[in-house]
Short mmCIF file of C-alpha atoms and ligand atoms in Angstrom, two decimals:
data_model
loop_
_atom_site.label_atom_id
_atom_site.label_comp_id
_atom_site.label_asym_id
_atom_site.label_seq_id
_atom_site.Cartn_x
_atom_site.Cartn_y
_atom_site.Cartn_z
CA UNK A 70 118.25 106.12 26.24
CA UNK A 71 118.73 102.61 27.87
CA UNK A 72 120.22 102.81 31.28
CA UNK A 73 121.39 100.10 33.75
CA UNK A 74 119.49 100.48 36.49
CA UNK A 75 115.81 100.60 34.79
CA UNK A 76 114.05 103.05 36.96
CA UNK A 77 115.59 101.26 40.49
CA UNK A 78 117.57 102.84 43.61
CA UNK A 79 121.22 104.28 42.60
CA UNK A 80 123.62 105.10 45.18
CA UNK A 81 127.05 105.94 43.98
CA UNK A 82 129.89 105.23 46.08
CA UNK A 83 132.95 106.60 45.58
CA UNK A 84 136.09 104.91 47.62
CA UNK A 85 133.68 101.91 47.41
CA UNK A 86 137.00 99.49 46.48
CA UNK A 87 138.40 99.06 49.79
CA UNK A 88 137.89 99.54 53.71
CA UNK A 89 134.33 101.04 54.82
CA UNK A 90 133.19 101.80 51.30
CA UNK A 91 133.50 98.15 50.40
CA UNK A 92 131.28 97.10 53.37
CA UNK A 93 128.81 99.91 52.56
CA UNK A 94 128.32 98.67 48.68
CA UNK A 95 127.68 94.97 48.97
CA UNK A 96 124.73 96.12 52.35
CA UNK A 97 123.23 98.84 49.01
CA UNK A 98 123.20 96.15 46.68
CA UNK A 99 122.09 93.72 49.91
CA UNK A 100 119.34 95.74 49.98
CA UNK A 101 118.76 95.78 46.37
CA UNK A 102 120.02 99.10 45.14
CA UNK A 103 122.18 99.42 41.86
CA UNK A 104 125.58 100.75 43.23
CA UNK A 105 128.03 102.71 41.20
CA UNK A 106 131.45 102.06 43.04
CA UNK A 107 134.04 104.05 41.97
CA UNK A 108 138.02 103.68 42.80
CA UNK A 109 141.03 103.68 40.96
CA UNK A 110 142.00 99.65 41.69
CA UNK A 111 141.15 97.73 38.95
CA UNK A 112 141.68 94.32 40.55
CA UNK A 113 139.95 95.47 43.48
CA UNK A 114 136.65 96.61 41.84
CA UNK A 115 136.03 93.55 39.48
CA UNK A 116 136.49 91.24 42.67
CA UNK A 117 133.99 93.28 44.16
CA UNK A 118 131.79 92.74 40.96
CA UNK A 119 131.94 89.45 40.91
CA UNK A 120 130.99 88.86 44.82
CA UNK A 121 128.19 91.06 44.33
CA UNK A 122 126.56 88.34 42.15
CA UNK A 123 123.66 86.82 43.63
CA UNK A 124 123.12 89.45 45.75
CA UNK A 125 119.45 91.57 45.16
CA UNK A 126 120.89 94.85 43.60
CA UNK A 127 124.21 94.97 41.77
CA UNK A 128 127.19 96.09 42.04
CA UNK A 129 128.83 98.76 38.62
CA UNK A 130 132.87 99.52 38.52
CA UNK A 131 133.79 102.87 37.70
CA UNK A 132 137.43 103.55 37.69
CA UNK A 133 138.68 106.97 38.34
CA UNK A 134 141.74 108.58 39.96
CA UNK A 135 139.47 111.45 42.04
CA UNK A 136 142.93 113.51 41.63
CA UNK A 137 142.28 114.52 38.23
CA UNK A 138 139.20 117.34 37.77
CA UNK A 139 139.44 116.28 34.15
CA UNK A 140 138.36 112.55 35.20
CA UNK A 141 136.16 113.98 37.55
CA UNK A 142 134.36 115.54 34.80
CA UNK A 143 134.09 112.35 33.13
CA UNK A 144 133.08 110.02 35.31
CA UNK A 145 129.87 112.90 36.22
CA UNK A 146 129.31 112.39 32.40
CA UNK A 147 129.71 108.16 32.72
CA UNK A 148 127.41 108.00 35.58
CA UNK A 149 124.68 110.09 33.94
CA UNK A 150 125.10 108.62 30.71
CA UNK A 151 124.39 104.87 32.44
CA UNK A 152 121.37 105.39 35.26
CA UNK A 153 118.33 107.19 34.71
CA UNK A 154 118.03 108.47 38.32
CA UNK A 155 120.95 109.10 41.35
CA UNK A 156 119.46 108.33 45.11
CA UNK A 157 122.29 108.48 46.80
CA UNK A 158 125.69 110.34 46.55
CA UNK A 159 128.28 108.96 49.16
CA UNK A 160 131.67 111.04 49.11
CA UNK A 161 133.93 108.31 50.73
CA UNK A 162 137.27 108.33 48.69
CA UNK A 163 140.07 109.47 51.23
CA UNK A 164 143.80 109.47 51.27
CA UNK A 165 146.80 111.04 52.98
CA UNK A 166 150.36 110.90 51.34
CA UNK A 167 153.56 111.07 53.71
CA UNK A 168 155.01 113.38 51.03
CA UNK A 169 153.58 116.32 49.35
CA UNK A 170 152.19 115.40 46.23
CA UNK A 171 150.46 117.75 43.05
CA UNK A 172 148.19 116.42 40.92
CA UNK A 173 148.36 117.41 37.11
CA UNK A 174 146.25 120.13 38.07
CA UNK A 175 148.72 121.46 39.71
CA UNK A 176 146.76 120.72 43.38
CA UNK A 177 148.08 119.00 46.78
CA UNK A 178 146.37 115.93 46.65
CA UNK A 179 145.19 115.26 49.85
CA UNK A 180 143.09 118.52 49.04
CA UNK A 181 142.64 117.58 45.53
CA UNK A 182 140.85 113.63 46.09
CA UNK A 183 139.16 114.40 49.55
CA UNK A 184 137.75 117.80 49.11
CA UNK A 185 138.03 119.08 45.46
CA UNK A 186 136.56 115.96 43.66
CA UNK A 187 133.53 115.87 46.14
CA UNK A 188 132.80 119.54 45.64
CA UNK A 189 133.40 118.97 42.19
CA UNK A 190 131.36 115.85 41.24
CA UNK A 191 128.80 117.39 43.66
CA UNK A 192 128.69 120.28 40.99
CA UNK A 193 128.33 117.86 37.52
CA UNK A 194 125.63 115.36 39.38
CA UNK A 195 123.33 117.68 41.38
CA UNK A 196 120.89 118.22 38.72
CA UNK A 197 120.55 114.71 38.52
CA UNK A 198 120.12 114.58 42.18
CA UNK A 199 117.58 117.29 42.32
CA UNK A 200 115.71 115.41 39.52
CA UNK A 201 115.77 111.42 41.28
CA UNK A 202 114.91 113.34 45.09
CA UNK A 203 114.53 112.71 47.41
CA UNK A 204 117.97 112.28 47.44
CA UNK A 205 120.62 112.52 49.92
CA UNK A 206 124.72 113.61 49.53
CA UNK A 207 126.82 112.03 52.37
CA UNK A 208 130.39 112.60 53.23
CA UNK A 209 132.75 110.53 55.37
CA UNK A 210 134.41 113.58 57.06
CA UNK A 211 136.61 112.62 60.34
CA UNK A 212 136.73 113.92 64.03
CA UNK A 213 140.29 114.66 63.13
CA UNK A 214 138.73 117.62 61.60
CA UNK A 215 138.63 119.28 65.25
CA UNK A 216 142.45 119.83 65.07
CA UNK A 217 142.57 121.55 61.81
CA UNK A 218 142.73 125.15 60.76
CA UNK A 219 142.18 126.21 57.07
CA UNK A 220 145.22 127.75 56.06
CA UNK A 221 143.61 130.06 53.37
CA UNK A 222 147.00 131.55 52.44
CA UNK A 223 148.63 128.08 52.04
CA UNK A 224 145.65 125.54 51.45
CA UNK A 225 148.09 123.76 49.04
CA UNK A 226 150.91 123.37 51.37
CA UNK A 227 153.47 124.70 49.05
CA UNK A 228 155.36 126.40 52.66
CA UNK A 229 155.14 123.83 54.93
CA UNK A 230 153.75 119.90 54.43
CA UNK A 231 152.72 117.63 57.36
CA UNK A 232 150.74 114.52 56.12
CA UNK A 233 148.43 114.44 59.29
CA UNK A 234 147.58 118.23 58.95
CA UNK A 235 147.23 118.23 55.73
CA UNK A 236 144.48 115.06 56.09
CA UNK A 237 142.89 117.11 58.93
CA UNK A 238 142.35 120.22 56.65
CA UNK A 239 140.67 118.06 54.16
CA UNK A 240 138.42 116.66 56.27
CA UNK A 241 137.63 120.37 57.82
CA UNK A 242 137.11 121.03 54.68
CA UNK A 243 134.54 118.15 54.56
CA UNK A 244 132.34 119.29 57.21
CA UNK A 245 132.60 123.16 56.45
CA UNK A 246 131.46 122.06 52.33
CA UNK A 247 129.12 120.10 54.37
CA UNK A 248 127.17 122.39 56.15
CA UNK A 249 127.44 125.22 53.44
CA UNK A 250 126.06 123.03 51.09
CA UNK A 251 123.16 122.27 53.55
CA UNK A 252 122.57 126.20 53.63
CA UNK A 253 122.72 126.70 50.18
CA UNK A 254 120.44 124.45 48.69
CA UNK A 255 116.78 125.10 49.10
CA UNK A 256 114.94 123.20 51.21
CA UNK A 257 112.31 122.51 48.76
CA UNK A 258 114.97 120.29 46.11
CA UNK A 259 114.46 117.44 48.70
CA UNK A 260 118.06 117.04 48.70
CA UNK A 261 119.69 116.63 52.38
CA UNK A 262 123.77 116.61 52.70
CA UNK A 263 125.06 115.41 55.81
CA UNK A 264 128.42 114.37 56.84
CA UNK A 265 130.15 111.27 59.05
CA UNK A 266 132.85 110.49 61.41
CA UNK A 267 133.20 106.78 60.77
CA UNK A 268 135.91 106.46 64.13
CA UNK A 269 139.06 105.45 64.17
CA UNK A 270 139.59 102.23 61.93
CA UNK A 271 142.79 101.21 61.91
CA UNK A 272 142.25 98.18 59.98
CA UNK A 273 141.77 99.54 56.52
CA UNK A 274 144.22 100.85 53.76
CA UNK A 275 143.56 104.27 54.54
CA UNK A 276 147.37 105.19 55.67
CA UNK A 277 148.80 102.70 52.98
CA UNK A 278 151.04 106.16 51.64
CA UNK A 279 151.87 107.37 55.21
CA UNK A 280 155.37 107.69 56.41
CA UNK A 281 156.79 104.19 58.06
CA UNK A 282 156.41 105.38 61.36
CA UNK A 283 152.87 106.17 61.14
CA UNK A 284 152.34 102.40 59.42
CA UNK A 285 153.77 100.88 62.48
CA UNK A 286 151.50 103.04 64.97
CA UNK A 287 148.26 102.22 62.77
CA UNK A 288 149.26 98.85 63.02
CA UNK A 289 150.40 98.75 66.29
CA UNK A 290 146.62 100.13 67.21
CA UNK A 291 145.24 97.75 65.09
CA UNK A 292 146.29 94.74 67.07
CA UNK A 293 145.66 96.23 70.70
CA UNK A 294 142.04 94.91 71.56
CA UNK A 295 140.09 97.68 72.53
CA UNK A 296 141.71 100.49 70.34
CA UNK A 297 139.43 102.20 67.51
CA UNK A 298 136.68 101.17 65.81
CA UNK A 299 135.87 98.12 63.69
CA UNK A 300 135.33 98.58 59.63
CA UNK A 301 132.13 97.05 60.14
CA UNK A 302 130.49 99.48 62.84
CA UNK A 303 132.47 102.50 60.36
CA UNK A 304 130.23 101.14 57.84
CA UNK A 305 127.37 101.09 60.14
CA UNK A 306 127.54 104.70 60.67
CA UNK A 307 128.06 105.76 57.24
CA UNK A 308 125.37 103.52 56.55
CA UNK A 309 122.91 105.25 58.52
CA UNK A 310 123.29 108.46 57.24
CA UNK A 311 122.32 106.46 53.53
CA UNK A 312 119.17 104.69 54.05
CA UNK A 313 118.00 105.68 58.20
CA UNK A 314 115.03 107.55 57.67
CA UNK A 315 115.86 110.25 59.96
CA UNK A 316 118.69 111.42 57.18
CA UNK A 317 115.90 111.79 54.68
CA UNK A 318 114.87 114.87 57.03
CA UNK A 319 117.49 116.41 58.82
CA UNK A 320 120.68 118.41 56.48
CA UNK A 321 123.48 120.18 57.06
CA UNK A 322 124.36 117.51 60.59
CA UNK A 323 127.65 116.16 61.17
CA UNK A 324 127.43 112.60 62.63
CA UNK A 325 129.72 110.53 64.98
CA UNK A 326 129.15 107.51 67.36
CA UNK A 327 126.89 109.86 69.25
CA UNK A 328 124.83 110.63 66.90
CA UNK A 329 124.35 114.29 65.86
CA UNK A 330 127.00 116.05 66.88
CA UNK A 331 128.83 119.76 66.85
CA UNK A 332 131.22 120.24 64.78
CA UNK A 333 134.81 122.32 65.46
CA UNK A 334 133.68 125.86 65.40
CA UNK A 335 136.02 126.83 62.62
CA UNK A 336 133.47 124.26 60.29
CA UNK A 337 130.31 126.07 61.51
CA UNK A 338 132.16 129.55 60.62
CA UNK A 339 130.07 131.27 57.79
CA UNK A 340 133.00 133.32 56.92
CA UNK A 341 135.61 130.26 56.67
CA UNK A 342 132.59 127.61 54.67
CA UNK A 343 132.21 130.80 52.47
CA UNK A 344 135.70 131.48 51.66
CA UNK A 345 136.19 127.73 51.13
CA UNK A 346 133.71 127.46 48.75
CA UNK A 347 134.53 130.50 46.75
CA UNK A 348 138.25 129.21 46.80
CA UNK A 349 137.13 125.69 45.79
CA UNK A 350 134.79 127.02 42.62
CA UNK A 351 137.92 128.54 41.61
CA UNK A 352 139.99 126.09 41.93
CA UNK A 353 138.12 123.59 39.93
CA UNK A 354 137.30 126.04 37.12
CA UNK A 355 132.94 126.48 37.67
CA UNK A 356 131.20 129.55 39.22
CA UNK A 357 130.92 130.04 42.65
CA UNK A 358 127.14 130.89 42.10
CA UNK A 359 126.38 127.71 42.96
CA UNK A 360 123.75 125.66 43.33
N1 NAP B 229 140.27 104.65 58.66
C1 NAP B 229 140.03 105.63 59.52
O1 NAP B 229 140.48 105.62 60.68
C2 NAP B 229 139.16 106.79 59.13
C3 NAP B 229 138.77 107.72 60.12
C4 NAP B 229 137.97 108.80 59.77
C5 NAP B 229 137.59 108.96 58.46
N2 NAP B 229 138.00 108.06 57.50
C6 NAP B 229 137.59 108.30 56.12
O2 NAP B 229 136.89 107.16 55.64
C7 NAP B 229 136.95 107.14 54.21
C8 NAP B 229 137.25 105.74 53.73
O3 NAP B 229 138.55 105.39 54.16
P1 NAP B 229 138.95 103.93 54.66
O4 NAP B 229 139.45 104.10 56.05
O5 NAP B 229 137.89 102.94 54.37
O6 NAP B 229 140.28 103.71 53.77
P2 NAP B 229 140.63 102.77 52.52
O7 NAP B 229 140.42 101.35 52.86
O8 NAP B 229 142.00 103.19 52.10
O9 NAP B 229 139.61 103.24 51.40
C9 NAP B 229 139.83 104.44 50.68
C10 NAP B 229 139.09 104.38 49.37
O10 NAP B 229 139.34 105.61 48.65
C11 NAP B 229 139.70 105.30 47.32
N3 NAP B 229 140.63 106.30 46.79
C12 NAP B 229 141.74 106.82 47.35
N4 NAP B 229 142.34 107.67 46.51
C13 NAP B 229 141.59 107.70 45.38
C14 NAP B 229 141.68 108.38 44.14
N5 NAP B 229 142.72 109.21 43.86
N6 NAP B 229 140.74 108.17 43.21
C15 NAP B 229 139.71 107.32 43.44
N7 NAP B 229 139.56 106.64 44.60
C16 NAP B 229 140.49 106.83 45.55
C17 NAP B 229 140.37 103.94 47.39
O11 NAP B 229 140.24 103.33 46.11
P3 NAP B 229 141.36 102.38 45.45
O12 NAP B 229 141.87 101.50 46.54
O13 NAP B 229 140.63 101.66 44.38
O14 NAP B 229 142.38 103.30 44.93
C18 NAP B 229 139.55 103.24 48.46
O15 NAP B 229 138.40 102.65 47.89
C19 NAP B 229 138.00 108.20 53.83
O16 NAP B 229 137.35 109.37 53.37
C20 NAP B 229 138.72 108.48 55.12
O17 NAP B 229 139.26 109.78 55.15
C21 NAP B 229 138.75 106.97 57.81
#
């Protein structure tokens, strides 16, 4: 079979179209790794393409809407069909809607693009993962997960929806698949997961679907000097956890500016990551018995 890559580095980046992604695709191919972006703008990923050129590696477009398992499912299939090996595996696609959304699926889709398509295309590519390791899963989680509570009863938000909670769950969600990930798979596949906060950035497109209010505030926040954290030191950090030795060892950590860090107790609960990931297999159709 002829693949695209020829035998180099692959790191695919999902949310690699815009904000932190963006940054962290053209330092891979900087560095000379093949980089699978993936996002749903068109527009956005060729320009991306095309300022990739000259670079050492190179930049690949694959467009997806994360929403939809059935695209999910497909783009596992693209990305194994067109590299011979995957290095890297950097869950960064994010998004919070001001209104309460459901995918064709039938899912809230805060749940359904941050933490369903990770856990998902985690599922379809490991194999290939276990096969190219060492290799290394990474997951731009948020320290807005410390407010959140899984509402196992009402994960979809069909009783009650509040955009920032139902961002916060997702990215609880985040760190517990995390660290149950970490747990689950053995140590000898070579495979380490570990999971970011990038900080607050309020310069990217992250709340482009919030509600008006919140729009100002970001932007409000992104014009006082001193508020949040730049795109380029978000990048930074999610960097590290791709290509900083250290990350090549350690699993199952959830990182901030501080470096290794706790995570909200709920995430570290064996009960809650369990129940999560039994809920999640479910929801996306494969068997929990996983990996
Ligand atoms: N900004 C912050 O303050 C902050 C703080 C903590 C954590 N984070 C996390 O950082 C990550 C990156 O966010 P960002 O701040 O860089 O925001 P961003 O500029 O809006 O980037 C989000 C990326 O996700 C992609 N995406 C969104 N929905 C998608 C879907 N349905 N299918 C495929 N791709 C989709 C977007 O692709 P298209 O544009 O091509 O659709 C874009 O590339 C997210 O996981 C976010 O939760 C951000």
């Amino acid at each position: 079979m002829s693949t695209t890559n020829e035998g180099g580095s692959v790191a695919v980046v999902t949310g690699g179209t815009s904000g932190i992604g963006r940054l962290l695709a053209r330092d891979l191919a900087a560095d000379g790794m093949t980089v699978a972006v993936v996002g749903r703008s068109e527009a956005r990923g060729t320009k991306l393409v095309a300022e990739a050129d000259g670079l050492p590696g190179t930049i690949r477009f694959h467009r997806t809407d994360l929403a939809m398992q059935a695209a999910v499912r497909s783009l596992a299939e693209e990305l194994s069909a067109t590299y011979d090996r995957i290095d890297a595996l950097v869950h960064n696609a994010g998004c919070s809607s001001h209104a309460r959304v459901e995918t064709e699926d039938g899912i809230e889709l805060t749940l359904a693009v941050n933490h369903l398509a990770p856990y998902l295309l985690t599922h379809e590519l490991l194999d290939g993962l276990v096969a190219s390791a060492p290799a290394r899963i990474v997951v731009t989680a948020s320290g807005i997960h410390t407010r959140a509570t899984l509402r196992f009863d009402d994960l979809g938000c069909e009783r009650e929806y509040d955009a920032l909670d139902a961002y916060a769950r997702s990215k609880l969600a985040n760190v517990a698949f995390t660290l149950e990930l970490a747990e689950r798979l053995p140590v000898s596949t070579d495979v380490t997961v570990n999971c970011v906060h990038p900080g607050f950035i309020p310069s990217t497109n992250l709340f482009r679907d919030a509600s008006l209010r919140t729009r100002l505030l970001i932007r409000a926040a992104s014009l006082a000097p001193g508020v949040g954290t730049t795109t380029r030191e978000g990048a930074d950090r999610l960097r590290s956890l791709v290509t900083d030795p250290a990350y090549g060892e350690r699993t199952g950590t959830y990182v901030t500016g501080d470096g290794p860090t706790s995570p909200s107790a709920e995430a570290a609960d064996q009960a809650v990551r369990e129940r999560l990931w039994e809920v999640s297999a479910d929801l996306v159709g494969v068997d929990p018995d996983w990996p």
